[in-house]
Coordinates of C-alpha atoms in Angstrom, one line a residue:
M1 CA 57.9 119.8 154.1
T2 CA 55.3 117.1 154.5
S3 CA 51.5 117.2 154.3
S4 CA 48.8 115.1 156.0
L5 CA 46.7 115.0 152.8
K6 CA 45.6 111.5 151.7
A7 CA 44.8 112.7 148.1
V8 CA 46.2 115.3 145.7
S9 CA 44.2 116.3 142.7
S10 CA 46.8 118.3 140.8
K11 CA 48.7 116.3 138.1
W12 CA 51.3 119.1 137.9
I13 CA 52.1 118.8 141.6
K14 CA 52.5 115.1 141.4
T15 CA 54.6 115.4 138.3
R16 CA 57.0 117.8 139.9
I17 CA 57.4 115.5 142.9
M18 CA 58.3 112.6 140.6
L19 CA 60.8 114.7 138.6
K20 CA 62.8 115.2 141.8
H21 CA 63.7 111.5 141.9
V22 CA 66.8 110.7 139.8
K23 CA 65.5 107.3 138.7
L24 CA 61.8 108.2 138.2
R25 CA 62.4 111.2 136.0
Q26 CA 63.5 109.1 133.0
Y27 CA 60.1 107.5 133.0
V28 CA 58.0 110.7 133.2
P29 CA 57.1 112.1 129.7
T30 CA 58.0 115.7 129.2
T31 CA 55.1 117.7 130.8
H32 CA 54.5 121.5 131.0
P33 CA 51.6 123.8 131.7
F34 CA 49.5 124.5 128.6
G35 CA 50.5 127.6 126.6
R36 CA 50.9 128.7 123.0
S37 CA 54.6 128.7 122.7
R38 CA 55.1 125.5 124.7
L39 CA 52.4 123.7 122.6
S40 CA 54.1 124.8 119.3
A41 CA 57.6 123.8 120.5
M42 CA 56.5 120.4 121.8
L43 CA 54.5 119.6 118.7
A44 CA 57.5 120.4 116.5
Q45 CA 59.7 118.1 118.6
H46 CA 57.4 115.2 119.3
G47 CA 54.6 115.4 116.6
M48 CA 52.0 114.0 119.0
L49 CA 50.9 115.3 122.4
Y50 CA 48.2 114.9 125.0
V51 CA 46.5 118.0 126.5
K52 CA 44.8 117.1 129.8
P53 CA 43.2 118.9 132.7
D54 CA 45.5 119.5 135.7
I55 CA 42.6 118.4 137.9
G56 CA 40.4 115.7 136.6
S57 CA 39.9 111.9 136.4
L58 CA 38.4 109.1 134.4
G59 CA 40.0 110.3 131.2
I60 CA 37.5 113.2 131.0
G61 CA 38.8 116.2 129.0
V62 CA 41.9 114.5 127.7
I63 CA 42.7 115.6 124.1
R64 CA 45.2 114.0 121.7
V65 CA 46.9 116.6 119.5
E66 CA 49.0 115.9 116.4
K67 CA 50.9 117.6 113.7
R68 CA 50.9 115.7 110.4
G69 CA 53.0 117.3 107.7
G70 CA 51.8 120.9 107.5
A71 CA 48.4 120.3 109.0
Y72 CA 47.1 119.9 112.6
R73 CA 44.4 118.0 114.3
Y74 CA 43.1 117.0 117.7
Q75 CA 40.8 114.3 119.0
S76 CA 38.4 114.9 121.9
G77 CA 36.2 111.9 122.7
V78 CA 35.2 110.3 119.4
N79 CA 35.4 113.6 117.5
I80 CA 38.4 114.6 115.4
Y81 CA 39.0 118.3 114.4
R82 CA 41.4 119.3 111.6
F83 CA 43.0 122.6 111.0
P84 CA 45.2 124.1 108.2
T85 CA 47.4 126.1 110.6
F86 CA 48.7 125.9 114.1
E87 CA 47.1 129.2 115.1
K88 CA 43.6 128.0 114.2
M89 CA 44.1 124.8 116.1
Y90 CA 45.5 126.6 119.1
Q91 CA 42.6 129.0 119.3
S92 CA 40.2 126.1 119.2
L93 CA 42.0 124.3 121.9
R94 CA 42.2 127.4 124.0
Y95 CA 38.4 127.9 123.7
R96 CA 37.8 124.2 124.6
C97 CA 40.1 124.4 127.7
G98 CA 38.3 127.5 128.9
T99 CA 39.5 128.8 132.3
K100 CA 40.7 125.5 133.6
R101 CA 44.4 124.8 134.0
Y102 CA 45.6 122.3 131.4
L103 CA 48.9 120.4 131.0
I104 CA 50.7 119.4 127.8
Q105 CA 52.3 115.9 127.9
K106 CA 54.6 114.3 125.3
G107 CA 52.7 111.6 123.5
I108 CA 53.9 108.0 123.8
H109 CA 53.3 105.7 120.8
V110 CA 52.0 102.9 122.9
L111 CA 51.5 99.2 122.3
T112 CA 48.3 98.3 120.5
H113 CA 45.9 95.3 120.4
E114 CA 43.9 94.8 117.2
G115 CA 44.9 98.4 116.3
N116 CA 43.7 100.0 119.5
P117 CA 46.2 101.5 122.1
Y118 CA 46.5 100.0 125.5
D119 CA 48.2 100.8 128.8
F120 CA 48.3 99.5 132.3
R121 CA 46.9 100.4 135.7
V122 CA 49.2 99.3 138.6
M123 CA 47.6 99.4 142.0
I124 CA 49.9 99.9 145.0
Q125 CA 48.5 100.1 148.6
R126 CA 49.8 100.0 152.1
N127 CA 49.1 96.6 153.5
P128 CA 47.7 96.1 157.0
S129 CA 51.3 96.3 158.3
G130 CA 51.7 99.8 156.7
K131 CA 54.1 98.7 154.0
W132 CA 53.6 99.5 150.3
E133 CA 52.5 96.4 148.3
C134 CA 51.5 96.1 144.7
T135 CA 48.1 94.5 144.7
G136 CA 47.3 94.2 141.0
T137 CA 48.0 95.2 137.4
A138 CA 45.4 95.5 134.7
A139 CA 45.7 96.2 131.0
R140 CA 43.3 98.7 129.5
V141 CA 42.5 98.7 125.8
A142 CA 41.0 101.9 124.3
H143 CA 37.5 102.0 122.8
P144 CA 38.0 101.8 119.0
Q145 CA 36.9 105.4 118.5
K146 CA 38.7 107.0 121.4
A147 CA 42.2 108.1 122.3
V148 CA 42.0 107.2 126.0
T149 CA 42.1 103.8 127.5
N150 CA 40.0 104.4 130.7
G151 CA 37.3 101.8 131.4
S152 CA 35.0 104.6 132.2
Q153 CA 35.4 105.8 128.6
G154 CA 34.4 102.4 127.3
G155 CA 37.8 100.7 127.4
T156 CA 38.2 96.9 127.7
I157 CA 40.1 95.3 130.6
Y158 CA 42.5 92.5 130.0
S159 CA 45.0 90.5 132.0
P160 CA 48.4 92.0 131.1
Y161 CA 49.7 88.5 130.3
D162 CA 47.0 87.9 127.7
L163 CA 48.1 90.9 125.7
L164 CA 51.9 90.8 126.3
E165 CA 52.9 87.1 126.1
P166 CA 51.5 86.3 122.6
Q167 CA 53.4 89.4 121.2
F168 CA 56.6 89.4 123.2
G169 CA 56.9 86.0 124.9
V170 CA 57.0 84.9 128.5
D171 CA 60.5 86.2 129.4
A172 CA 60.1 89.7 128.1
T173 CA 56.6 89.9 129.7
S174 CA 58.0 88.8 133.1
I175 CA 60.7 91.4 133.0
L176 CA 58.3 94.2 131.9
M177 CA 55.8 93.3 134.7
L178 CA 58.6 93.3 137.3
N179 CA 59.8 96.7 136.0
M180 CA 56.4 98.2 136.2
E181 CA 56.0 97.0 139.8
K182 CA 59.4 98.4 140.7
I183 CA 58.4 101.8 139.2
A184 CA 55.3 101.7 141.3
Y185 CA 57.2 101.0 144.5
I186 CA 59.6 103.9 143.9
T187 CA 56.8 106.2 142.9
A188 CA 54.9 105.3 146.1
G189 CA 58.1 106.0 148.1
Q190 CA 58.7 109.3 146.4
I191 CA 55.1 110.6 146.7
S192 CA 54.8 109.5 150.3
R193 CA 57.9 111.5 151.3
T194 CA 55.8 114.6 150.8
Y195 CA 52.4 113.0 151.6
P196 CA 53.2 110.3 154.3
S197 CA 49.4 109.8 155.0
M198 CA 48.7 108.4 151.6
N199 CA 47.7 104.8 151.6
E200 CA 47.1 103.9 147.9
L201 CA 48.0 104.9 144.4
G202 CA 46.8 103.9 141.0
I203 CA 49.7 104.4 138.6
D204 CA 48.9 104.6 134.8
I205 CA 51.8 103.3 132.8
A206 CA 52.2 103.3 129.0
V207 CA 54.7 101.1 127.3
D208 CA 56.3 102.0 124.0
H209 CA 57.4 99.6 121.2
R210 CA 60.8 99.3 122.9
L211 CA 59.0 98.0 126.0
K212 CA 60.0 101.1 127.9
P213 CA 57.5 102.0 130.6
W214 CA 56.3 105.6 130.9
I215 CA 54.3 107.0 133.9
L216 CA 51.3 108.8 132.4
E217 CA 49.6 109.7 135.7
V218 CA 49.5 108.9 139.4
N219 CA 46.0 108.7 140.9
T220 CA 45.8 109.2 144.7
R221 CA 42.2 108.1 145.0
P222 CA 42.3 105.3 142.4
D223 CA 39.1 103.6 141.1
P224 CA 39.5 99.9 141.4
C225 CA 36.8 99.1 138.8
P226 CA 39.2 97.8 136.2
F227 CA 40.2 95.0 138.5
T228 CA 36.6 93.8 138.9
K229 CA 36.8 92.8 135.2
L230 CA 39.7 90.4 135.6
A231 CA 39.1 86.7 135.7
D232 CA 41.4 86.4 138.8
Q233 CA 39.0 87.7 141.5
T234 CA 41.6 87.3 144.2
I235 CA 43.1 90.6 143.0
I236 CA 40.0 92.8 143.6
R237 CA 39.4 91.0 146.9
K238 CA 42.9 91.9 148.1
I239 CA 42.5 95.5 146.9
V240 CA 39.2 95.8 148.8
R241 CA 40.7 94.2 151.9
F242 CA 43.7 96.6 151.9
G243 CA 41.4 99.5 151.2
R244 CA 39.1 98.6 154.1
A245 CA 42.1 98.4 156.4
N246 CA 43.0 102.0 155.4
G247 CA 39.5 103.3 155.9
R248 CA 38.6 103.3 152.2
K249 CA 35.3 102.2 150.8
Y250 CA 34.9 101.5 147.0
D251 CA 31.9 101.6 144.7
L252 CA 32.3 98.5 142.6
T253 CA 29.4 99.2 140.3
C254 CA 31.4 99.2 137.1
S255 CA 29.1 99.3 134.2
K256 CA 31.1 101.2 131.5
A257 CA 34.3 99.2 131.5
K258 CA 34.2 96.0 129.4
K259 CA 35.6 92.6 130.3
S260 CA 37.8 91.0 127.6
P261 CA 36.2 88.1 125.8
K262 CA 38.9 85.6 126.8
Q263 CA 40.9 85.6 130.0
R264 CA 43.0 83.1 131.9
I265 CA 43.9 83.2 135.5
A266 CA 47.6 83.7 136.2
T267 CA 49.4 80.6 137.3
A268 CA 52.5 79.9 139.3
S269 CA 54.4 79.5 136.0
M270 CA 53.8 83.2 135.2
E271 CA 55.5 84.2 138.5
Q272 CA 58.7 82.2 137.8
T273 CA 62.2 83.5 138.5
L274 CA 63.2 85.9 135.9
P275 CA 65.5 84.5 133.2
S276 CA 68.9 86.0 132.4
V277 CA 68.0 87.8 129.2
E278 CA 68.7 91.4 128.1
P279 CA 65.5 93.4 128.3
S280 CA 65.2 96.7 126.4
L281 CA 64.6 98.3 129.8
E282 CA 67.4 97.5 132.3
P283 CA 66.0 96.4 135.6
F284 CA 66.6 98.6 138.6
S285 CA 69.9 97.7 140.3
E286 CA 68.5 97.5 143.8
P287 CA 65.2 96.4 145.2
P288 CA 62.6 99.2 145.8
S289 CA 62.6 100.9 149.2
E290 CA 60.0 103.0 150.9
N291 CA 62.7 105.4 151.9
E292 CA 64.2 105.8 148.4

């Protein structure tokens, strides 16, 4: 069954749609509705989790939960709360969540820059011809005192190449960027099977230390603010142009996100043909398709 909706707020609904796709499901961290037994089991298995509102944006309400030895703690905003037992932590979390529906997501030990975690926002939109097209990727480095990377939470925006190439080299960076875009195309195809009227997605992707991408969240009314902080302004101009063609207007007053101190504009050499090396994530075997 399809829907004419252009935006879907529930993270749980979008997660279930992605899990139906045989290729996408391996890039979706284990996610379940918040509950005592599920929280206990997932903490025992993974050690670190994120508890997040089912409906929400801008990183508001996201809580990082950890089990360290026999003790427990969670971080909300810049505050860290420690507990001697699981039960005491659970009761505190339950009180903090209130009556809102929350989800539990397996935590990913993501790449870091100067000790701060970072992830990526991949923007994919329908172009004026109606075909899905990736229009930009930005890296988001978390505020030093926070567990979320959102620019609205004080994160700093970088070109992905400025963070990845010095650490992993040109070849691995090119492969990773290509794989993130392929994941975005397949995600757009899968989501638009149920919601064919959707015109844009902002896909938040974390990358672990094996360079495996993980889909943290799919935003159906994405905020393009991170892209205003990139040195290459052709990216935000294209995003705005495609958005306008789809009837979307953006507020580009972006005061909370920070611009990285040094950026370079991507050159043609960064878009070279991929070399024949073995990446830690095997590229998809066929090109992405809207009908996949």
